[in-house]
Coordinates of C-alpha atoms in Angstrom, one line a residue:
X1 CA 0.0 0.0 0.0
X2 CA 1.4 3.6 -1.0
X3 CA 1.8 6.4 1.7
X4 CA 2.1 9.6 1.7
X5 CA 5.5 11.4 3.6
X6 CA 5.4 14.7 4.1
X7 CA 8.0 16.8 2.1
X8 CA 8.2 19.9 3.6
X9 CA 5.8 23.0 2.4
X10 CA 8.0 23.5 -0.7
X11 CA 7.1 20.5 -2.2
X12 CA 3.4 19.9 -0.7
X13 CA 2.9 23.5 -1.9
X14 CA 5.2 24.5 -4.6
X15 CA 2.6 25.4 -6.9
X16 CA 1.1 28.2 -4.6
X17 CA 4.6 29.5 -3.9
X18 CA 5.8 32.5 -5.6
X19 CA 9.8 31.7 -5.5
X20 CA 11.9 30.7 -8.8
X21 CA 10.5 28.2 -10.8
X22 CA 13.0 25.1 -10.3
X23 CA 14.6 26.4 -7.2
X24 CA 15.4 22.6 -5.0
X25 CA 13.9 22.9 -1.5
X26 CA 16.5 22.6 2.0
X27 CA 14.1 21.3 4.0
X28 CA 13.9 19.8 7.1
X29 CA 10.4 18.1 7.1
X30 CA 8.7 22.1 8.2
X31 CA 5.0 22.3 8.0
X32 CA 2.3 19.4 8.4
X33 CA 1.7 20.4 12.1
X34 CA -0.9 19.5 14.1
X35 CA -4.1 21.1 14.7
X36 CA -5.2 20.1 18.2
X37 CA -8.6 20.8 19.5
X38 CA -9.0 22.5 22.9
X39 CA -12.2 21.5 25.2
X40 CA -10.8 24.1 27.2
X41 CA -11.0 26.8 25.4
X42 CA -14.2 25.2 23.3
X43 CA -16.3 25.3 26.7
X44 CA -15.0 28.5 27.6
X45 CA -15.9 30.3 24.5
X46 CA -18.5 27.9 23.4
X47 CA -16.9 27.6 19.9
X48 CA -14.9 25.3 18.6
X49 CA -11.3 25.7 19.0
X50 CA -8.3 24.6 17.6
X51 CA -4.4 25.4 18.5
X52 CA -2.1 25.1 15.5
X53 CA 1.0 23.6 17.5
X54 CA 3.8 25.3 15.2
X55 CA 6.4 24.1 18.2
X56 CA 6.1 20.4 16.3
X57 CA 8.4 22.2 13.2
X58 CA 12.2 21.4 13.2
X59 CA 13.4 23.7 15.0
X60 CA 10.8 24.1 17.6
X61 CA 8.6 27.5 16.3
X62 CA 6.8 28.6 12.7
X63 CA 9.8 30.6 11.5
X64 CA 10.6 27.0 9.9
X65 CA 8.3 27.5 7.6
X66 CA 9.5 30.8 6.3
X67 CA 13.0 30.0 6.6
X68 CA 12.9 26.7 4.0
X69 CA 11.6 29.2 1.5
X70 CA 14.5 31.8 2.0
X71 CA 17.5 29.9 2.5
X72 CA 16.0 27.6 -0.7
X73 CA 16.1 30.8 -2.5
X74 CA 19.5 32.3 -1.0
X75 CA 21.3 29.0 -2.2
X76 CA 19.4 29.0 -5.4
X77 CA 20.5 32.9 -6.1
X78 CA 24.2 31.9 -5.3
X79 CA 24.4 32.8 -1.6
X80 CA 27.5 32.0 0.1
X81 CA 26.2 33.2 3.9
X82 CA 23.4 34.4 5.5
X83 CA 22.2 36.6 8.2
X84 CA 19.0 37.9 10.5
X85 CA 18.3 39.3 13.6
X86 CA 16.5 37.6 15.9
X87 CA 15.2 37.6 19.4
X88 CA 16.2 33.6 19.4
X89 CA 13.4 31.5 16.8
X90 CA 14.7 33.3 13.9
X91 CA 18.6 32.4 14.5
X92 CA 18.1 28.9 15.4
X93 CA 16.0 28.3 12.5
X94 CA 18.6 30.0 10.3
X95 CA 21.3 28.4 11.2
X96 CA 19.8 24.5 11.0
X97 CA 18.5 25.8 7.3
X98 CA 22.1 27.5 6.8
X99 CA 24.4 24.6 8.3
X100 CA 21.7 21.8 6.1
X101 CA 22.4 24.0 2.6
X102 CA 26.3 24.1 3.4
X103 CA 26.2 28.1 3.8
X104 CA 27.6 30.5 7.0
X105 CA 25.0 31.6 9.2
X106 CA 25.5 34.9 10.8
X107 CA 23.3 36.1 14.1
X108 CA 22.8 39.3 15.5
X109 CA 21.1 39.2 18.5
X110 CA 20.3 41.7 21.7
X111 CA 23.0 41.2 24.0
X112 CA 21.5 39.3 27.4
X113 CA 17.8 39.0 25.6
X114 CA 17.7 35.8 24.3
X115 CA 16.5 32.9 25.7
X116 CA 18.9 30.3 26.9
X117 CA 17.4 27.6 24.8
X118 CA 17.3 29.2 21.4
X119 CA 21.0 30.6 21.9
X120 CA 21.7 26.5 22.1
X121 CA 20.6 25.6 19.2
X122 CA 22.0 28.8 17.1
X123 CA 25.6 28.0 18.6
X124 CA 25.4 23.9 18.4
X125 CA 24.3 24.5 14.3
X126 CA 27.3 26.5 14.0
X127 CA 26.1 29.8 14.0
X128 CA 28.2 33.1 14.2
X129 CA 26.3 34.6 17.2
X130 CA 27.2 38.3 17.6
X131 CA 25.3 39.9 20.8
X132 CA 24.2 43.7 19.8
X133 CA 24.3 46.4 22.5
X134 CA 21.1 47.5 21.6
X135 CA 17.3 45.6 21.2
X136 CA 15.8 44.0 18.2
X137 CA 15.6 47.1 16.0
X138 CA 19.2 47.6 16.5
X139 CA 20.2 44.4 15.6
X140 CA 17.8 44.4 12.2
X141 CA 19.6 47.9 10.8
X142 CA 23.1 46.0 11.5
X143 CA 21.7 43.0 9.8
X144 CA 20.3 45.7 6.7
X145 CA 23.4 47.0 6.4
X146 CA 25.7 44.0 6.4
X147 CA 23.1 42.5 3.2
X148 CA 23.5 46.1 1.5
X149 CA 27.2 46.2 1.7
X150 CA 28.4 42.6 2.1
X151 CA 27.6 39.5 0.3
X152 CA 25.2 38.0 2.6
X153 CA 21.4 37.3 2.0
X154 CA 19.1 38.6 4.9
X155 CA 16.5 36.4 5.9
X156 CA 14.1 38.4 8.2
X157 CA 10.8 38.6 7.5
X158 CA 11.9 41.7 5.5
X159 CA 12.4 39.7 3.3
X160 CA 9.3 38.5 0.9
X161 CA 10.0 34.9 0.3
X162 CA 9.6 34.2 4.3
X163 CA 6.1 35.0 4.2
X164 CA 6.2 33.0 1.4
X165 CA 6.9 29.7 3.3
X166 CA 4.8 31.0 6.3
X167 CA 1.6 31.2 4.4
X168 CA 1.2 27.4 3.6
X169 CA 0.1 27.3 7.6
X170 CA -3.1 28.8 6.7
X171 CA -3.4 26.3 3.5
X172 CA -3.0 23.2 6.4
X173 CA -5.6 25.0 8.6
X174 CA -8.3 24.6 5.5
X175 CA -7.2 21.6 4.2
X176 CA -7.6 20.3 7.5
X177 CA -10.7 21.9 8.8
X178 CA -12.5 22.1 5.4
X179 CA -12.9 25.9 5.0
X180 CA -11.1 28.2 6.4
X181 CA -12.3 29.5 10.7
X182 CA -14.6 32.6 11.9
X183 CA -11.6 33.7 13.6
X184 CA -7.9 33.4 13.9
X185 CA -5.8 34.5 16.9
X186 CA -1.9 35.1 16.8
X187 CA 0.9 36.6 18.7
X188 CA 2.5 39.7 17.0
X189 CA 6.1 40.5 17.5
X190 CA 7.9 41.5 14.4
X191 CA 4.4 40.8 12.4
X192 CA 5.0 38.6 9.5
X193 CA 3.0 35.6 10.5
X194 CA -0.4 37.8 10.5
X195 CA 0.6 38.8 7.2
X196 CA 1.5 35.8 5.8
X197 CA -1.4 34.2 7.5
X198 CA -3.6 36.6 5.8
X199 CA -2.0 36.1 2.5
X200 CA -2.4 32.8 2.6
X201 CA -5.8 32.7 3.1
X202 CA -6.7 35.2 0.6
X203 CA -5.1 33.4 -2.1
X204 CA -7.4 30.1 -1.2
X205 CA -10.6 32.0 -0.8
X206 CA -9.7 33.2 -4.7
X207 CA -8.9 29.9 -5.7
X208 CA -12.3 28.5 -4.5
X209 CA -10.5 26.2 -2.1
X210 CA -12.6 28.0 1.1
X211 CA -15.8 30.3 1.1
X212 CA -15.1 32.7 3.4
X213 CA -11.7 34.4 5.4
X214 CA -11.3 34.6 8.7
X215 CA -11.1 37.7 10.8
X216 CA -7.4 38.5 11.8
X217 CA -7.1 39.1 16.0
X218 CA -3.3 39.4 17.1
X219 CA -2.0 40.2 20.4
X220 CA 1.2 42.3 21.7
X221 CA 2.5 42.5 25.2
X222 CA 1.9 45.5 27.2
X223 CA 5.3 46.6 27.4
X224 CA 6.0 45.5 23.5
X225 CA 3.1 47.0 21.7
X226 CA 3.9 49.3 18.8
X227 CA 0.5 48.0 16.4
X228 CA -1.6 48.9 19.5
X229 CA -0.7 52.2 20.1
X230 CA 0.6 53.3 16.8
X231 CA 3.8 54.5 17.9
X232 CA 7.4 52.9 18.6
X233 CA 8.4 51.4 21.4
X234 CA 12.4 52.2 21.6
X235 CA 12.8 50.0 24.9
X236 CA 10.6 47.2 24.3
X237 CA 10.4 45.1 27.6
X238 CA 8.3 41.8 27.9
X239 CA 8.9 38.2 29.4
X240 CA 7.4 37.0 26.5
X241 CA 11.3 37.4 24.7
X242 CA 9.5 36.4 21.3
X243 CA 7.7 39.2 20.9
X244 CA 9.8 41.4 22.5
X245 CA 9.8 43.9 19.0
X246 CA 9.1 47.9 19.4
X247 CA 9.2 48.6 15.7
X248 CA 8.2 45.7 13.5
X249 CA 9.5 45.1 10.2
X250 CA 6.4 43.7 8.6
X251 CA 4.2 47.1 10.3
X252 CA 2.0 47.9 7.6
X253 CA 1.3 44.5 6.1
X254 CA -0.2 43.5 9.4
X255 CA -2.0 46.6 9.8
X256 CA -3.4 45.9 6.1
X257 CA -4.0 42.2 7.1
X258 CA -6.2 43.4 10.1
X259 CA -8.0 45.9 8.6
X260 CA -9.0 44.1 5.5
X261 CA -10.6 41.3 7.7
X262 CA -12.4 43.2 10.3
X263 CA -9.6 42.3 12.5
X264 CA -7.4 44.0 15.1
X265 CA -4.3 44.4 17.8
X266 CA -4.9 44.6 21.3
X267 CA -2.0 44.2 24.3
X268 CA -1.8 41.7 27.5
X269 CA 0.0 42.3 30.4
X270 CA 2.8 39.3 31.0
X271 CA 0.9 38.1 34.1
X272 CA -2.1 37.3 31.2
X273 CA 0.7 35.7 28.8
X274 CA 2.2 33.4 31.5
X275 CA -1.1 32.0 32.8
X276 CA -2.4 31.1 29.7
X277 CA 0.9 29.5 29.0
X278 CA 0.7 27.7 32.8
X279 CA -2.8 26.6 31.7
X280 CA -2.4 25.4 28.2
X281 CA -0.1 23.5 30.1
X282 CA -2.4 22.1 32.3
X283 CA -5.6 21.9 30.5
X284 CA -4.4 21.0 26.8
X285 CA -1.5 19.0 27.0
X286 CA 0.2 21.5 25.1
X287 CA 4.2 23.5 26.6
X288 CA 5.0 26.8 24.7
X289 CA 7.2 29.4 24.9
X290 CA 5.3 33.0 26.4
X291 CA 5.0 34.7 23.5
X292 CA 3.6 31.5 21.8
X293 CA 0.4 31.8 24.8
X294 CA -0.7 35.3 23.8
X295 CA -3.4 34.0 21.4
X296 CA -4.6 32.2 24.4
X297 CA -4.3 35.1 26.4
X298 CA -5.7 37.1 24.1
X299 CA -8.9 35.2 23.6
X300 CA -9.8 34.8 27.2
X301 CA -9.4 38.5 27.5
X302 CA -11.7 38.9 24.7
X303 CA -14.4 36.5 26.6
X304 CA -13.8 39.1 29.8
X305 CA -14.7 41.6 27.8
X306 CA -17.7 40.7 26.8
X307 CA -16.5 39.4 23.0
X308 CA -18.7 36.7 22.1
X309 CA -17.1 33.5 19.8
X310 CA -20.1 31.4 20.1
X311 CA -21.2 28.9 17.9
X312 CA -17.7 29.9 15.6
X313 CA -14.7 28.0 14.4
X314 CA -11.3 29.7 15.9
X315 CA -7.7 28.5 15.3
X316 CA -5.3 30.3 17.5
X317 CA -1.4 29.9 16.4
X318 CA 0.7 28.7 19.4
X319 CA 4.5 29.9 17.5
X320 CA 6.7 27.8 19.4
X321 CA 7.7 24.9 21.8
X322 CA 8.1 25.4 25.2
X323 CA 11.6 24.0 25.6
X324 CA 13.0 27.3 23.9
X325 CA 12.6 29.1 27.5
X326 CA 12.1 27.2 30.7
X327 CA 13.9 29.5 32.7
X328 CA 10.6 31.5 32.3
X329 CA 8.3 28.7 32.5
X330 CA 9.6 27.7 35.9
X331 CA 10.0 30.8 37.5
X332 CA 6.3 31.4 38.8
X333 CA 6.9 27.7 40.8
X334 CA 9.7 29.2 42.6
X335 CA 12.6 26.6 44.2
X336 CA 11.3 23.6 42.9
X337 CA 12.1 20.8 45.7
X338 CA 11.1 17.4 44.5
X339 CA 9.5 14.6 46.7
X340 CA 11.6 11.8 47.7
X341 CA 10.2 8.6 49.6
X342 CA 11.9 4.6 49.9
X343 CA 11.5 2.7 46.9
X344 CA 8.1 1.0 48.5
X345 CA 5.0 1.1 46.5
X346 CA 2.8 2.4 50.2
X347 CA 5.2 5.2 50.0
X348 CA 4.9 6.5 46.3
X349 CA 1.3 5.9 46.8
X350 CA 1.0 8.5 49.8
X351 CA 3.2 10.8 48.0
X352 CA 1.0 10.7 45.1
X353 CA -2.0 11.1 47.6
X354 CA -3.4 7.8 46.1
X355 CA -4.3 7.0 50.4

């Protein structure tokens, strides 16, 4: 009997993908992830909703998705190296796309704001990591000027082919559900996933493959949240590190994405960000990283508000795995001091307040 493995969204999508005809796909197996309901959430809203777990991808978070496309691209154009700047998914994905297509990967991050976890896996691939005195935005104009004047391709969200790669998500979401949802909430930090998101499900709806788009809700953090209030925030400050972006590069393609569905931005304090991320936990089976929770958040503020989802179909996008940052993850549980008993069944039982 013949089965189908999953190629990576290049070749399960290459037809909807505007990148070089020809160019061969690095890929790592991106895309494909699940869509997991939560009864949760469902209940709470009385709607039915789904998480789209983009923590299953490669490296842990959606920017896989983008960054197959890109470095594909790079390599096909000729490029020798690469660079981004990144607040930690970026980098990591960059440099396992980089290292798999035999190129240098070069990182510019914010010096001391990156997660311990996602400067792992950017050094173990290889990566030159160079720490920035200065936040994201800083790190972006160094990563500009060294594409400009050097002969490196940058692979930010700036650049169009990432959205490219990070639209096929939305084309999984309808080709799993059927159509695409009422609704569909999403962190915003540098905001290329709401516009890619939105791209992707305008170019279905015009190819008949759904009957309808879905309204476009994304979320900030209080002290990150530049699409809310219209203005830069020079010293972004957030425990969600993801989203930790006071001018984002993809600004008016996620305004446009919002308005043109009926959409909008709204901001959540980190206290709202980390107890949805403690209860997703809990409740849903499902670990992310902060910033991947303030969908979650974001929709249960909605609900407090008086915003009714009721008898609708919502997706929220959780961005990335937990495991990038459990520093922040365990710090609400304080010293964590673990139960110890004799190896006798009586005693593990009372521990585990089975009698």
């Amino acid at each position: 009997m013949s089965t189908h493995q999953w190629r990576g969204v290049i070749e399960e999508y290459r037809d909807l993908l505007d990148i070089p005809a020809g160019t061969p796909a690095i890929t790592l197996g991106e895309g494909g992830t699940p869509l997991v309901t939560s009864r949760w959430l469902s209940e709470a809203g009385d709607a039915e909703v789904w998480l789209k777990v983009e923590g299953q991808n490669p490296t842990g978070s959606f920017k896989d998705r983008g960054m197959t496309a890109a470095i594909s691209v790079a390599v096909h154009e000729g490029a020798k190296a690469c660079v981004c700047a990144s607040t930690g998914n970026t980098s990591a994905s960059m440099a396992a796309y980089a290292v798999k297509a035999g190129i240098t990967p070069i990182v510019l991050v914010p010096e001391g704001k990156i997660a311990a976890g996602k400067m792992a896996q950017a050094v173990i691939h290889g990566a030159q990591v160079i720490q920035v005195r200065g936040n994201f935005d800083d790190c972006l104009k160094l990563s500009r000027g060294l594409a400009e004047h050097y002969p490196v391709a940058l692979v930010n969200s700036v650049n169009p082919v990432r959205l490219e790669g990070q639209k096929t998500a939305s084309f999984e979401v309808v080709d799993r559900l059927g159509d695409a949802p009422d609704f569909h909430l999403l962190p915003v930090g540098n905001a290329g996933n709401i516009s890619a998101y939105w791209l992707g499900y305008q170019q279905y709806a015009a190819a008949g493959k759904a009957t309808k788009r879905p309204v476009m809700r994304a979320f900030q953090a209080e002290g990150a949240a530049p699409l809310v209030t219209g203005e830069v925030f020079p010293h972004p400050e957030t425990k969600a590190t993801a989203i930790r972006i006071g001018n984002p590069a993809s600004w008016k393609l996620a305004e446009a994405a919002a308005a043109e569905s009926g959409g909008r931005f709204a901001s959540l304090s980190d206290t709202q960000i980390l107890t949805a991320q403690r209860n997703l936990a809990a409740r849903d089976g499902v670990f992310v990283e902060p910033a991947s929770a303030a969908g979650v958040a974001g929709f249960l503020q909605d609900l407090e508000r008086g915003e009714s989802y009721a008898g609708k179909t919502v997706v929220i996008t959780v961005t990335g795995h937990g495991l990038k940052d459990v520093a922040t993850a365990l710090e609400s549980f304080g010293t964590l001091e673990p139960t110890v008993v004799d190896a006798e069944v009586d005693a593990a039982a009372a521990a585990a307040g089975l009698i």
